[in-house]
Structures are given as C-alpha cells and as structure tokens.
PDB file of C-alpha atoms in Angstrom:
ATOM      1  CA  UNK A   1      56.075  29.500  -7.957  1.00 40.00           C
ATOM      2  CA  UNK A   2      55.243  27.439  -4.995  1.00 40.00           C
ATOM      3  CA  UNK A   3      51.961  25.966  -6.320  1.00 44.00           C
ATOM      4  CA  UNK A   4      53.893  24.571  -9.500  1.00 42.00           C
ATOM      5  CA  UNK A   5      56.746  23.291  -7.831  1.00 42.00           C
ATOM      6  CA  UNK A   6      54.116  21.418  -5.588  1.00 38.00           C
ATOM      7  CA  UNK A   7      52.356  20.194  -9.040  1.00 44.00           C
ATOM      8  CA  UNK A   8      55.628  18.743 -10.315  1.00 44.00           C
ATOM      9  CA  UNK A   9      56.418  16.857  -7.236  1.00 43.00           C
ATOM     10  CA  UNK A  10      52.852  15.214  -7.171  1.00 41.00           C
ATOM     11  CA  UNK A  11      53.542  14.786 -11.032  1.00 40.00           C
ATOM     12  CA  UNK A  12      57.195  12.677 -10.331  1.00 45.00           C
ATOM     13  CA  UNK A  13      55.103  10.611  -7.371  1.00 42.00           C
ATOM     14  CA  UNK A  14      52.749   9.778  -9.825  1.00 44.00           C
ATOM     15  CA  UNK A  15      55.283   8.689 -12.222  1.00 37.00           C
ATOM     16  CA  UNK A  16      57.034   6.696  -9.519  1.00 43.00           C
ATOM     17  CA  UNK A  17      53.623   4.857  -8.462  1.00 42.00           C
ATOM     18  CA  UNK A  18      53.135   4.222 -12.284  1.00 39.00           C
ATOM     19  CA  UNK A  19      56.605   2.047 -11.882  1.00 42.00           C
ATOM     20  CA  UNK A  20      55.585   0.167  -9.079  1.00 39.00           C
ATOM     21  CA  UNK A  21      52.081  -0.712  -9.692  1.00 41.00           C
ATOM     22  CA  UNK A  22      51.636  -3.411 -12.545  1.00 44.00           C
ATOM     23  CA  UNK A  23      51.148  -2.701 -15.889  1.00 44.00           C
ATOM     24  CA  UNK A  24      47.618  -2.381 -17.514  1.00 45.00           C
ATOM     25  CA  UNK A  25      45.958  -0.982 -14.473  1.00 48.00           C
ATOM     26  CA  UNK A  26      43.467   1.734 -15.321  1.00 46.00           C
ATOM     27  CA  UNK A  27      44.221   3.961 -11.659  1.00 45.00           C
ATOM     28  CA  UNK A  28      47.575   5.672 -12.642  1.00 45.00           C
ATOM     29  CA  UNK A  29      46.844   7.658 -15.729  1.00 48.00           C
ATOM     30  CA  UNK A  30      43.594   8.507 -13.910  1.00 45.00           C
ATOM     31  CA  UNK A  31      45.408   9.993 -11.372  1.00 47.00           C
ATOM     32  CA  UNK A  32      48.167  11.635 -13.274  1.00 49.00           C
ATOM     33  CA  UNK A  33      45.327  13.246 -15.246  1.00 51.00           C
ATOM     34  CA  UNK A  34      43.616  14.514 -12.282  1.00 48.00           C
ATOM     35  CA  UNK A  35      47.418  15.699 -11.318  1.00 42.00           C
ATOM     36  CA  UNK A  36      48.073  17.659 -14.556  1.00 43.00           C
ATOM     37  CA  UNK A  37      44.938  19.636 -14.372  1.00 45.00           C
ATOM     38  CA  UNK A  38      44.874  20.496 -10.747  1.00 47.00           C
ATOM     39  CA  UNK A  39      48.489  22.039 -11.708  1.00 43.00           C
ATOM     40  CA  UNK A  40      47.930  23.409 -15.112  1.00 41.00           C
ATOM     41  CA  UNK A  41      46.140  26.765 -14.144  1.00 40.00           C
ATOM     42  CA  UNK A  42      48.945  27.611 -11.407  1.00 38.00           C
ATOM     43  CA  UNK A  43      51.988  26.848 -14.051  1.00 36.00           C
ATOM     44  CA  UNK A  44      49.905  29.364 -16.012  1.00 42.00           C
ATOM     45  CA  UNK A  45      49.970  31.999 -14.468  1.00 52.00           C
ATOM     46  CA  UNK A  46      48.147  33.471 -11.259  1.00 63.00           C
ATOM     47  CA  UNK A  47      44.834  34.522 -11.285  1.00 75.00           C
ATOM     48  CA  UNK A  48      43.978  38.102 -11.581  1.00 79.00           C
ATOM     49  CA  UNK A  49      41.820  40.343  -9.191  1.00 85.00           C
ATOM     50  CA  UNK A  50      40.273  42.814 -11.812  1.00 93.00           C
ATOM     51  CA  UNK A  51      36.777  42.411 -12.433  1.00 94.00           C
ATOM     52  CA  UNK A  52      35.563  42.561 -16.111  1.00 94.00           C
ATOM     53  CA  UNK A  53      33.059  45.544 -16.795  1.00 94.00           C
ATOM     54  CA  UNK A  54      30.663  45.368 -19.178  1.00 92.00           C
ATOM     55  CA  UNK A  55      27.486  46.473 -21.160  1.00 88.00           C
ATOM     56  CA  UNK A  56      25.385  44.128 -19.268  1.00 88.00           C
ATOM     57  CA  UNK A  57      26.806  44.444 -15.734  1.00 90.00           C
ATOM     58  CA  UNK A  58      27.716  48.044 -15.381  1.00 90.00           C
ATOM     59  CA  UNK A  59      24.709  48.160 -12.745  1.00 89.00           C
ATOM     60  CA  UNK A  60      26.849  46.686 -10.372  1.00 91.00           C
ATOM     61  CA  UNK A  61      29.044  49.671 -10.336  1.00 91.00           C
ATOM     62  CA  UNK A  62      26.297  51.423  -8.408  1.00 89.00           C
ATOM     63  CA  UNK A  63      26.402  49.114  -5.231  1.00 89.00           C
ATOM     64  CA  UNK A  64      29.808  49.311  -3.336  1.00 91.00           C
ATOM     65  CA  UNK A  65      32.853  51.122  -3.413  1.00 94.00           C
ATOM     66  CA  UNK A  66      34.696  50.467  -7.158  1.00 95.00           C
ATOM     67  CA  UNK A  67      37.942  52.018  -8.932  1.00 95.00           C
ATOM     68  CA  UNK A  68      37.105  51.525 -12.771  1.00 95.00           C
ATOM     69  CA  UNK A  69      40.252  51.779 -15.443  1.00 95.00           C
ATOM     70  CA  UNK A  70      39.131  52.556 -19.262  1.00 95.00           C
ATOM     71  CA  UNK A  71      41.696  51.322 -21.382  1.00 95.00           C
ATOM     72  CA  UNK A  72      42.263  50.150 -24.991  1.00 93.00           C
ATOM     73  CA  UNK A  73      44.933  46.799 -25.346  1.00 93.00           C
ATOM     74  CA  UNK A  74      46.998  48.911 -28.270  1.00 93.00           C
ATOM     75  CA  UNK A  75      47.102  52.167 -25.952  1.00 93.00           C
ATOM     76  CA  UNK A  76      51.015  52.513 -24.339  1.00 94.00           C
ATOM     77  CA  UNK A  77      50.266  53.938 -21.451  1.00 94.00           C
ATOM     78  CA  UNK A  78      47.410  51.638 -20.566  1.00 94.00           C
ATOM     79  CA  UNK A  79      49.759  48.922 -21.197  1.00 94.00           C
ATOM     80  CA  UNK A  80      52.439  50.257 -18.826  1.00 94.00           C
ATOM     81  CA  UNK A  81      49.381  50.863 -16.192  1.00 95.00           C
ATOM     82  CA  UNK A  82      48.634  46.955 -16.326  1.00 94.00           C
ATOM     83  CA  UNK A  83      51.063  45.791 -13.245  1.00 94.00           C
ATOM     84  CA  UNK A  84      50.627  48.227 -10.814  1.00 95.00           C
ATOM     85  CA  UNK A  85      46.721  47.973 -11.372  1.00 95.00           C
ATOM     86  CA  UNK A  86      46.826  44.061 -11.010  1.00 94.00           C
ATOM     87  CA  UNK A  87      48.998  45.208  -7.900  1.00 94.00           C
ATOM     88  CA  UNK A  88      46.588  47.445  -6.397  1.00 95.00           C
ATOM     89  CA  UNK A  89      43.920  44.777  -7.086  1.00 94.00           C
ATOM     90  CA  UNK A  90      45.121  42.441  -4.711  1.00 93.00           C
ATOM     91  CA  UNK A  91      44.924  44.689  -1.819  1.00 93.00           C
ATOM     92  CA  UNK A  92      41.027  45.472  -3.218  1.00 91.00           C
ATOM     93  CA  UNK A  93      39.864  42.733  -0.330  1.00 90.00           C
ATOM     94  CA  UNK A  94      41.954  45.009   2.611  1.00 91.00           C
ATOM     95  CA  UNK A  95      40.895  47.904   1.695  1.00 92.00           C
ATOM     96  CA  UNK A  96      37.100  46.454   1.274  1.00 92.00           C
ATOM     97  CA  UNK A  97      36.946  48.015  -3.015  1.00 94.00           C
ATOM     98  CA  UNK A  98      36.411  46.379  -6.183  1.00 95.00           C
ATOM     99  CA  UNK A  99      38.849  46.947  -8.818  1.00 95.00           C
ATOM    100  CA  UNK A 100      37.703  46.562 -12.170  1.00 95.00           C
ATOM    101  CA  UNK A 101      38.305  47.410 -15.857  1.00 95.00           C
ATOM    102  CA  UNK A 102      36.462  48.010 -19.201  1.00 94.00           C
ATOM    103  CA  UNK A 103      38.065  47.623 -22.791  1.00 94.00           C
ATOM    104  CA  UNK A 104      36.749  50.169 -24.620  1.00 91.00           C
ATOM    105  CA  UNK A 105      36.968  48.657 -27.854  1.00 90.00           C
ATOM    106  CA  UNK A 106      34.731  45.741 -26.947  1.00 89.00           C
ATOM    107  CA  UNK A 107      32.904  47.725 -25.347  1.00 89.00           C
ATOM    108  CA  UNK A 108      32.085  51.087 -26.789  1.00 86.00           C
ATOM    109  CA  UNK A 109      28.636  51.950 -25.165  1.00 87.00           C
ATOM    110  CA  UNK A 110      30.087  52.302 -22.063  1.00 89.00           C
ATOM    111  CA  UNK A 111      32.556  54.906 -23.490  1.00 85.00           C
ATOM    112  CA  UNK A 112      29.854  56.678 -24.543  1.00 86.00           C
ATOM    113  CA  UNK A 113      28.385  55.999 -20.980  1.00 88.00           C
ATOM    114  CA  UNK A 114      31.122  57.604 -19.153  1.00 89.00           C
ATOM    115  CA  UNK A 115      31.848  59.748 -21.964  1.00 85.00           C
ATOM    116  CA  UNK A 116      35.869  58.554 -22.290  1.00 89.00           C
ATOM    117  CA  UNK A 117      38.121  61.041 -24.160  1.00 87.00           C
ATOM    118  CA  UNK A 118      41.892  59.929 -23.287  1.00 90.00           C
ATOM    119  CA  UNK A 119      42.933  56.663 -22.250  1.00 91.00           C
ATOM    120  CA  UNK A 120      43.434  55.299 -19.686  1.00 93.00           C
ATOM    121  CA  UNK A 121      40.936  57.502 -17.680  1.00 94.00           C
ATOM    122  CA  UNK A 122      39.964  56.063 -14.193  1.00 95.00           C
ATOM    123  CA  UNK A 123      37.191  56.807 -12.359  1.00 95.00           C
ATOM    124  CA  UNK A 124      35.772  56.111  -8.255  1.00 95.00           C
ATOM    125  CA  UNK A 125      32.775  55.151  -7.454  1.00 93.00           C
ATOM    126  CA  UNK A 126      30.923  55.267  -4.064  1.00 91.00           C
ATOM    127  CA  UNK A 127      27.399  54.339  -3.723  1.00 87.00           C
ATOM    128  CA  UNK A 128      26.591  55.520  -7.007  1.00 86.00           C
ATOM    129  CA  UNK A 129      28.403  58.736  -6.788  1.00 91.00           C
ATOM    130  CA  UNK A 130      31.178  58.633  -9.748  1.00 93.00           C
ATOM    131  CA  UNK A 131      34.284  60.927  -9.448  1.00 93.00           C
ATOM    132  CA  UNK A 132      37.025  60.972 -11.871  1.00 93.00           C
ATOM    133  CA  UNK A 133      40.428  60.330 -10.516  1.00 94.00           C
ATOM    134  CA  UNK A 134      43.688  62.478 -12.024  1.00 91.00           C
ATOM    135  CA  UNK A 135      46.419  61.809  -9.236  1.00 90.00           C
ATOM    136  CA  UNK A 136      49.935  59.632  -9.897  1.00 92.00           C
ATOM    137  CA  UNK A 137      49.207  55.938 -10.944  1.00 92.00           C
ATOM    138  CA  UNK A 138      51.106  53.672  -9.239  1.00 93.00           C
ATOM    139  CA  UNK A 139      49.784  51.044  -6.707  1.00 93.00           C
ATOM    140  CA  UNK A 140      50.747  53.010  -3.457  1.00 94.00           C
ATOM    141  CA  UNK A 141      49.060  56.252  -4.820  1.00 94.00           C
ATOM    142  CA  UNK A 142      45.754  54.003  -5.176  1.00 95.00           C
ATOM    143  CA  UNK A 143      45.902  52.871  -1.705  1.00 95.00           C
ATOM    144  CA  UNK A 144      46.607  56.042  -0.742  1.00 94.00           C
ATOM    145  CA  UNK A 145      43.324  57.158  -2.084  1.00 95.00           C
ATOM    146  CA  UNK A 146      41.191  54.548  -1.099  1.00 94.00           C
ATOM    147  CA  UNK A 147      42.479  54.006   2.475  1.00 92.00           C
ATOM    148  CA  UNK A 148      42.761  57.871   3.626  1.00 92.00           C
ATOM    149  CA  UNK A 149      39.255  58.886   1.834  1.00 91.00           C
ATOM    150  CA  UNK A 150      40.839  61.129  -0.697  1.00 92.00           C
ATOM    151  CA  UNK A 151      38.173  60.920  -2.525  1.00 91.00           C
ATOM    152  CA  UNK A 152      35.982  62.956  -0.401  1.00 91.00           C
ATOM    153  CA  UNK A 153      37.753  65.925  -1.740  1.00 92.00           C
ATOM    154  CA  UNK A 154      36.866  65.571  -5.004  1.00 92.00           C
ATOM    155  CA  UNK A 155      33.579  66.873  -6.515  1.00 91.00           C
ATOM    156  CA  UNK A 156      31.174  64.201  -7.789  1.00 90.00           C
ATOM    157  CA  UNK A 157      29.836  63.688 -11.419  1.00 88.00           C
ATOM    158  CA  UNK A 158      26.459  65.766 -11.341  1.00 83.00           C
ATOM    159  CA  UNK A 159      23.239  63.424 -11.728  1.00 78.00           C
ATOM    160  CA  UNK A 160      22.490  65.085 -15.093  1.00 80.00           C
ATOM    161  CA  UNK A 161      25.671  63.805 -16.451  1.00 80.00           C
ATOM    162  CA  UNK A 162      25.909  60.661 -14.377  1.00 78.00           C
ATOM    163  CA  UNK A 163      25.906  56.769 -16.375  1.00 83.00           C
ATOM    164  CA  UNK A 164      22.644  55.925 -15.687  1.00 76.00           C
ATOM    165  CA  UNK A 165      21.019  59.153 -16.463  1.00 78.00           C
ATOM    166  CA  UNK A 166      18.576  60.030 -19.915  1.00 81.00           C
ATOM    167  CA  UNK A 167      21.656  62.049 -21.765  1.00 80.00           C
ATOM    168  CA  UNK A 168      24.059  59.305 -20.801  1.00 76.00           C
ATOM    169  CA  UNK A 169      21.950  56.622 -21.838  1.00 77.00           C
ATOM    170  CA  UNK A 170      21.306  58.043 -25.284  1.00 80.00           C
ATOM    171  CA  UNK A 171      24.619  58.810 -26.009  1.00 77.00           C
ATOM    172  CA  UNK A 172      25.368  54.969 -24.876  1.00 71.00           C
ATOM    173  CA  UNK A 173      23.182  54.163 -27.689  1.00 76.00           C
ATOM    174  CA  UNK A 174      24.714  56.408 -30.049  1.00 78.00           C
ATOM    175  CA  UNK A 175      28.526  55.023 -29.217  1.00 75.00           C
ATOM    176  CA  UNK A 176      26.805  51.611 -30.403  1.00 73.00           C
ATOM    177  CA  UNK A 177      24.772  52.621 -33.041  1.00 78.00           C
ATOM    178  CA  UNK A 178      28.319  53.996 -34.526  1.00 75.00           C
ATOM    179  CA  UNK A 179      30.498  51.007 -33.654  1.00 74.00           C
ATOM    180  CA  UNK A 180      27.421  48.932 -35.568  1.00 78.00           C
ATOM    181  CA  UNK A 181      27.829  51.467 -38.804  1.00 81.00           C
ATOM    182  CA  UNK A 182      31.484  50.512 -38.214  1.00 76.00           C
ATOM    183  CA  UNK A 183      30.754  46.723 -38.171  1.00 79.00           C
ATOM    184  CA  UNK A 184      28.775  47.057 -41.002  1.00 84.00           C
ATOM    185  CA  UNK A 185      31.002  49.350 -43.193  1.00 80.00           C
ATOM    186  CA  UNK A 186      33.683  46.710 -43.166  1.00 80.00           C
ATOM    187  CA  UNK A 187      31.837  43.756 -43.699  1.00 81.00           C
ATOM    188  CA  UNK A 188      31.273  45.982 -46.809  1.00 82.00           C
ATOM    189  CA  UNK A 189      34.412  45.694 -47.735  1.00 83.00           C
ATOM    190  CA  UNK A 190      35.962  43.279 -46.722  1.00 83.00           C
ATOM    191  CA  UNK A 191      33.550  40.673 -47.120  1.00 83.00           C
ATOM    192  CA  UNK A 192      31.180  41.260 -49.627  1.00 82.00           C
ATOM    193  CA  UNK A 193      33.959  43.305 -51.800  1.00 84.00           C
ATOM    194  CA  UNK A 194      31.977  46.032 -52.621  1.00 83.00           C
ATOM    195  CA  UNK A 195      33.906  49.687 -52.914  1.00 87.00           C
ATOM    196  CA  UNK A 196      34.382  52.579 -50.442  1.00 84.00           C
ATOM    197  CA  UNK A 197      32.311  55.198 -52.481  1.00 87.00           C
ATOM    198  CA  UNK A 198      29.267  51.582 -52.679  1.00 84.00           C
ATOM    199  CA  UNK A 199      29.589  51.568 -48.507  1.00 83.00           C
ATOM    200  CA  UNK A 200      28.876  55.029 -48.196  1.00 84.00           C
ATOM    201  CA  UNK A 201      26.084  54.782 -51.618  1.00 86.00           C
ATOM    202  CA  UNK A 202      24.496  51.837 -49.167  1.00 84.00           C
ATOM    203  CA  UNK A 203      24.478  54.401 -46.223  1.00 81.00           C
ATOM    204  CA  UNK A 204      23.524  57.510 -47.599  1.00 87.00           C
ATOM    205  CA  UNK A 205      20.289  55.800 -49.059  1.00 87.00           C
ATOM    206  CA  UNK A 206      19.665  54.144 -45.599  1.00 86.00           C
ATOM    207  CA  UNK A 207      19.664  57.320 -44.000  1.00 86.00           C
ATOM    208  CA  UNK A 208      17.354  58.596 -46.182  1.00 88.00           C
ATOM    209  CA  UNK A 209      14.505  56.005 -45.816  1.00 88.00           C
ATOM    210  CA  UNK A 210      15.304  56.246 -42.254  1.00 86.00           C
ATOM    211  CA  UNK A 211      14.597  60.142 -42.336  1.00 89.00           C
ATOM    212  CA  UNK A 212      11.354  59.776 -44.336  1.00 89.00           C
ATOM    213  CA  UNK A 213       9.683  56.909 -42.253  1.00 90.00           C
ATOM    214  CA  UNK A 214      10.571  59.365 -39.503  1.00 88.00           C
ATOM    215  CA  UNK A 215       9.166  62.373 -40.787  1.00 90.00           C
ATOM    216  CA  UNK A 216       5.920  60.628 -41.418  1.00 89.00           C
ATOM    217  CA  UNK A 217       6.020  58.919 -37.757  1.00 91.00           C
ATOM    218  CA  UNK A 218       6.215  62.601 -36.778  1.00 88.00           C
ATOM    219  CA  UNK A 219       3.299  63.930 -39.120  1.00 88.00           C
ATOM    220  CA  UNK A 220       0.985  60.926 -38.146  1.00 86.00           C
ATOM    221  CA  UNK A 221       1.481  61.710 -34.118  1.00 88.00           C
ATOM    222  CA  UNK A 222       1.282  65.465 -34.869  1.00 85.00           C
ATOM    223  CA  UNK A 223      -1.910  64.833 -36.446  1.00 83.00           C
ATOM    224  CA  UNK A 224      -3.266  62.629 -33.761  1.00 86.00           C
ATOM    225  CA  UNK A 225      -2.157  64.965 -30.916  1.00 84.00           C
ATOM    226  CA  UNK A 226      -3.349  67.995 -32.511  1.00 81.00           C
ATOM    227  CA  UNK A 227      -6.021  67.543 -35.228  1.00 79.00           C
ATOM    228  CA  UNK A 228      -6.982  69.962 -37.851  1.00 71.00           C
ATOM    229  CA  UNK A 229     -10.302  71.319 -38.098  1.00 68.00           C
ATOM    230  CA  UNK A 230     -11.809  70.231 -41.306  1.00 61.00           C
ATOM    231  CA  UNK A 231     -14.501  72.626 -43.235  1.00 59.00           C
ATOM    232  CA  UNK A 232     -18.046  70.466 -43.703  1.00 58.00           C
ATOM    233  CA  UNK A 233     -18.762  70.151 -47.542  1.00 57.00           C
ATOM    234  CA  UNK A 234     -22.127  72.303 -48.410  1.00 60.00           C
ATOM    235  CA  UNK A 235     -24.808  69.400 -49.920  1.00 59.00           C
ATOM    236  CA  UNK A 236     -25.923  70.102 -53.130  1.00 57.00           C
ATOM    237  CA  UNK A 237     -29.489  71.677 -53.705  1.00 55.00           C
ATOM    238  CA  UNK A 238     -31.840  68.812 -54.396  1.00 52.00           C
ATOM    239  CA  UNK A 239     -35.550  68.491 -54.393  1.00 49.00           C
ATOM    240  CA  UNK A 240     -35.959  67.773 -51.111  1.00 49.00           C
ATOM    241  CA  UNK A 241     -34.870  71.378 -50.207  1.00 47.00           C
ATOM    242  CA  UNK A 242     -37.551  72.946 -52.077  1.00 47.00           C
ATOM    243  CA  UNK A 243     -39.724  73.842 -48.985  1.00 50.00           C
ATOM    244  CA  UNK A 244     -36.757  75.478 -46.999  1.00 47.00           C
ATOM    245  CA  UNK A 245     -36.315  77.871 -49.908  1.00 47.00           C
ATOM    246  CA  UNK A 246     -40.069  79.382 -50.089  1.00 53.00           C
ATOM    247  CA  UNK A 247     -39.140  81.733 -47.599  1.00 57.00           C
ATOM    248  CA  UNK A 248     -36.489  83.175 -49.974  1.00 56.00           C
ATOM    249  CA  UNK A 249     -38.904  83.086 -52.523  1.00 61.00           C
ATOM    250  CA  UNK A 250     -41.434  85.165 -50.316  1.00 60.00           C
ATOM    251  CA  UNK A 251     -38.872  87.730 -49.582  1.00 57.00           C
ATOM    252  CA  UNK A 252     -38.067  88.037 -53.158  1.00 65.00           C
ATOM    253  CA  UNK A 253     -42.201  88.465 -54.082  1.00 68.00           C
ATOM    254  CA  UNK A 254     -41.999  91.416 -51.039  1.00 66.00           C
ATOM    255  CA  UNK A 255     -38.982  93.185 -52.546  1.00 66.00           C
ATOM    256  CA  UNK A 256     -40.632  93.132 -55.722  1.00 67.00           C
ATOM    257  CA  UNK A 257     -43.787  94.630 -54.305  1.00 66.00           C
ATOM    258  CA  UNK A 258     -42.213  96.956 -52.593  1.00 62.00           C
ATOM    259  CA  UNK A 259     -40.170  98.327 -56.017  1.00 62.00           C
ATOM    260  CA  UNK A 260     -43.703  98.456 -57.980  1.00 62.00           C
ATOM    261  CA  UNK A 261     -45.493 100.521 -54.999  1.00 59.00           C
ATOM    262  CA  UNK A 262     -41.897 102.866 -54.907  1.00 55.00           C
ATOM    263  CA  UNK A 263     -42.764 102.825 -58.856  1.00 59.00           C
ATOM    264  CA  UNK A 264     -46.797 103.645 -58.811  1.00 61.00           C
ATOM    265  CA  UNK A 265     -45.631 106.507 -55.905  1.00 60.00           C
ATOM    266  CA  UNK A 266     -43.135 107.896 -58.269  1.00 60.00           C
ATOM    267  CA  UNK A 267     -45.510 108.190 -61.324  1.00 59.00           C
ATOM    268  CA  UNK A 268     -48.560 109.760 -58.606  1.00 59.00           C
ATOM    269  CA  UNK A 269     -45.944 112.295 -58.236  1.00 60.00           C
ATOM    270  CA  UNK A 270     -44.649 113.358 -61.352  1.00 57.00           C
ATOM    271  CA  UNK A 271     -48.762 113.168 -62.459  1.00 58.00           C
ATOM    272  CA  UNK A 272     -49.519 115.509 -59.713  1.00 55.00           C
ATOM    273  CA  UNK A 273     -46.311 118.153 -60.615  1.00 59.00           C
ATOM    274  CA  UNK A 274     -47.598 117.973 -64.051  1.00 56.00           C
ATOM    275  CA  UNK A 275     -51.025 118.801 -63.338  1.00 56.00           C
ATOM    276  CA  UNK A 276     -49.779 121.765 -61.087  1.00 58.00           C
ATOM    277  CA  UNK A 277     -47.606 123.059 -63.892  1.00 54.00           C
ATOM    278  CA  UNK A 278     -50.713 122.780 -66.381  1.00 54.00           C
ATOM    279  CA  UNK A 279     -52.979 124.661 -63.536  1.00 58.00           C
ATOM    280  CA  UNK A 280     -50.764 127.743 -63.542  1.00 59.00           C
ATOM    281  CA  UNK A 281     -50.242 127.599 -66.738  1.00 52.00           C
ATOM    282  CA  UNK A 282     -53.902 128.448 -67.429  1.00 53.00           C
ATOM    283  CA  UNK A 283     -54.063 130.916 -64.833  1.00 55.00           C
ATOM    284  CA  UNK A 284     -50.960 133.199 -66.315  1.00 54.00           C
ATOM    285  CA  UNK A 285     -53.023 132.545 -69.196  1.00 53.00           C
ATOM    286  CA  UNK A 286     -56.550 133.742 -67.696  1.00 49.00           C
ATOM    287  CA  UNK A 287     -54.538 136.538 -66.447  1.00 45.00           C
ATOM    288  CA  UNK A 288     -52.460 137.903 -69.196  1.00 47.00           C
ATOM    289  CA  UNK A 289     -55.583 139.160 -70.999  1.00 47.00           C
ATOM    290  CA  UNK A 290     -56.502 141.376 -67.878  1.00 45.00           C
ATOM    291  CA  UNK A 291     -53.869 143.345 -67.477  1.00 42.00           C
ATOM    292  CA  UNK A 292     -53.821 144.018 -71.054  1.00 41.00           C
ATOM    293  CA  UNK A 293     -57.528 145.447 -71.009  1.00 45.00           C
ATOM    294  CA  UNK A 294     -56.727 147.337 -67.668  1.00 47.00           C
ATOM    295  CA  UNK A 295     -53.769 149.063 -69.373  1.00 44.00           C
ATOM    296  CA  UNK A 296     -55.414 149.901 -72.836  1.00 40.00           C
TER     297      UNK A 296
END
C-alpha cells in the first residue's frame, strides 16, 4: 500500500543519513527505530472497523444504531462473510452505524443472550429495539438496509424476549454456567487425568449437594414466610395446682350426693309399694272370712 511504500522510503533515507553522519553517533538508530515502528502496523495490515462485542460491553448496543454479526472462527460461512462485513464496516461512519461482532465461543453468555441457533445470525439494533436481519449478505445489501430504513419493515424483538430482559438474563447465566461445566469437565481430563465415567462421578455428586443445600434454603424461607402453628405442651399436675382442682372435687362430692338421695328415694318407694301390698293383703284376708259366713 501507500503507507508502506512511504515507510520504506523514510527507512532507505534513514539508511542514507546513517552513511553520511559519523560513526558512533547515538541519533541514527534512534531515528530508524522511531521509523520502523511508525511503519510496522501499516506493512501489517490495515486496521479494521468492527467493533468487538462482549460480556461486559453489550450495554452499549442499546445507545445508537448497531448491525451485530454472531459468528464462530471454524464456521464456513462466517468465514466467507468476513470481507464483505469488514467492507460494509468502512462505510459504518457514512451511513452514521456501528458495525460490530461477537465470537460466540469466547463468548457464550451472549449466545444465550440473544439466544443464537445458526451461525452467522445478524441482528439490527436501533435505540434498543433489536430486529433480526435474514436478507442477502453482501456489502451493498447492508447499505441497502441501513441507508433506505429497511429495517422499519421488520417487526422488533418483543421486550419479554429482548437481551436485557429477566428470561434473557437467566438464560445468559445458564449459557455460562454450561461453558464453566465445560471448562471444568476437561480440565478433568486433560489435566488432572482422571476418567470420563470420574468427570461425570465428580458432577453427579455436585449436583446433589447442590440440590440438598437448596431444598433446605427452600424449607428454611418456607418456614419463615409461613410458620406453623405449634400445639402448647399441657404442664404437669404439681402441688401448686391443688387449689384450682377443689372445684372438681366439689362437683364430684354433689354428684355423689345427688346418687345417695336418687338411692334413699328409691328405697322410700319400694318401702311404701311393699307396705301397700301388705295392707291389701290383710284386707282380702279380713274379707275372705265374710263372705264365707254370709254364704253358709
């Protein structure tokens, strides 16, 4: 390019000056220093116009107008995407957009965040309104999109699914928590040479202390939110108690009185019925003699 060939001709004048000045002097290989690193990044390679995405600066996304690639480095068709994207980047300061991209391998809570299912999958974003684009790929399709507001045909992402909602967020943290299992599963292995069927042994038990200090988390909170209403223990009969109980003790006395009066009623009765049945006994008696004088 240009800026190299200019690099190399400041590099042969500083060779040249290095002839002519005498030897021992300390100012030429300062300056051919300062030479070779002024042109080292422009021999290079030019520098690109994509912005890097990540877990920690996603919020920017929702400021602005942004296009947002999701690629992985061994996908094809991300790969073949590359130049027409770095393309379309440089025209990101005309057309007044941000052009950006996220590797989803390095960064898999975004994935989760955006909830990425084929690759590369590209998304716009307008004042924190996130649409999901599906037209051709190539660099004058993108302008195309971005300079004649295509994009206002397109339905947004609802709120309820959006990045920075609850669901999103959670499921963010569950993309991580299984790239961290993932982490962990081959250090395993690889490292610490223990087998496949040991990994899993390690996980399998982790889950279940996991579950259990959960389920008592739960129980304690339960039983602090909604507590359970606990029967008083009766106190033992002791001699302080002895006064409350002569009231039972004078009911008792009453029924008893009341069963020996029912008692002395009964035998008045069955005294009087006798002494009926011994009255008229006499009198059949008194009488019997009578008739038998009256019929003689």
């Amino acid at each position: 390019s240009g800026c190299a060939e200019v690099g190399a001709a400041a590099l042969a004048v500083g060779w040249e000056s290095c002839s002519m000045t005498p030897s021992g002097s300390p100012v030429v290989p300062v300056a051919m220093m300062l030479l070779l690193l002024w042109g080292a990044p422009w021999t290079h390679g030019r520098r690109s116009d994509v912005r890097i995405i990540t877990d920690e600066n996603w919020k920017e996304l929702l400021q602005g107008e942004w296009m947002i690639e999701f690629y992985a480095p061994w996908c094809p068709a991300c790969q073949n995407l590359q130049p027409e994207w770095e393309d379309f980047a440089e025209w990101g300061e005309d057309l007044e957009v941000n052009v950006a991209k996220v590797d989803v391998t390095e960064q898999p809570g975004l994935s989760g965040r955006f909830i990425i299912t084929a690759l590369p999958t590209i998304y716009h974003c307008k004042d924190g309104e996130f649409r999901r684009y599906q037209g051709p790929r190539t660099k004058k399709d993108f302008i195309n999109f971005i300079s004649e507001k295509e994009w206002k045909s397109i339905e947004p992402v609802s709120s309820w699914f959006g990045p920075g909602s609850v669901l999103m967020s959670s499921m963010s943290a569950l993309f991580q928590l299984s790239m961290w299992i993932r982490t962990c599963h081959n250090y395993f292995i690889e490292d610490l040479g223990l087998p496949v069927w040991g990994s899993y042994a390690v996980f399998a038990l982790a889950t279940l202390l996991s579950g259990l200090l959960l389920g008592l988390c739960m129980i304690f909170v339960a039983d602090c939110l909604f507590p359970s209403k606990r029967r008083r223990p009766q106190p033992y009969p002791s001699k302080k108690l002895l006064p409350e109980s002569q009231p039972l003790q004078k009911v008792e006395e009453e029924q008893e009185d009341d069963e020996d009066d029912v008692s002395e009623e009964e035998a008045g009765s069955k005294e009087g019925t006798n002494k009926d049945f011994a009255q008229n006994a006499i009198r059949q008696r008194s009488v019997g003699p009578s008739l038998a004088t009256d019929k003689s």
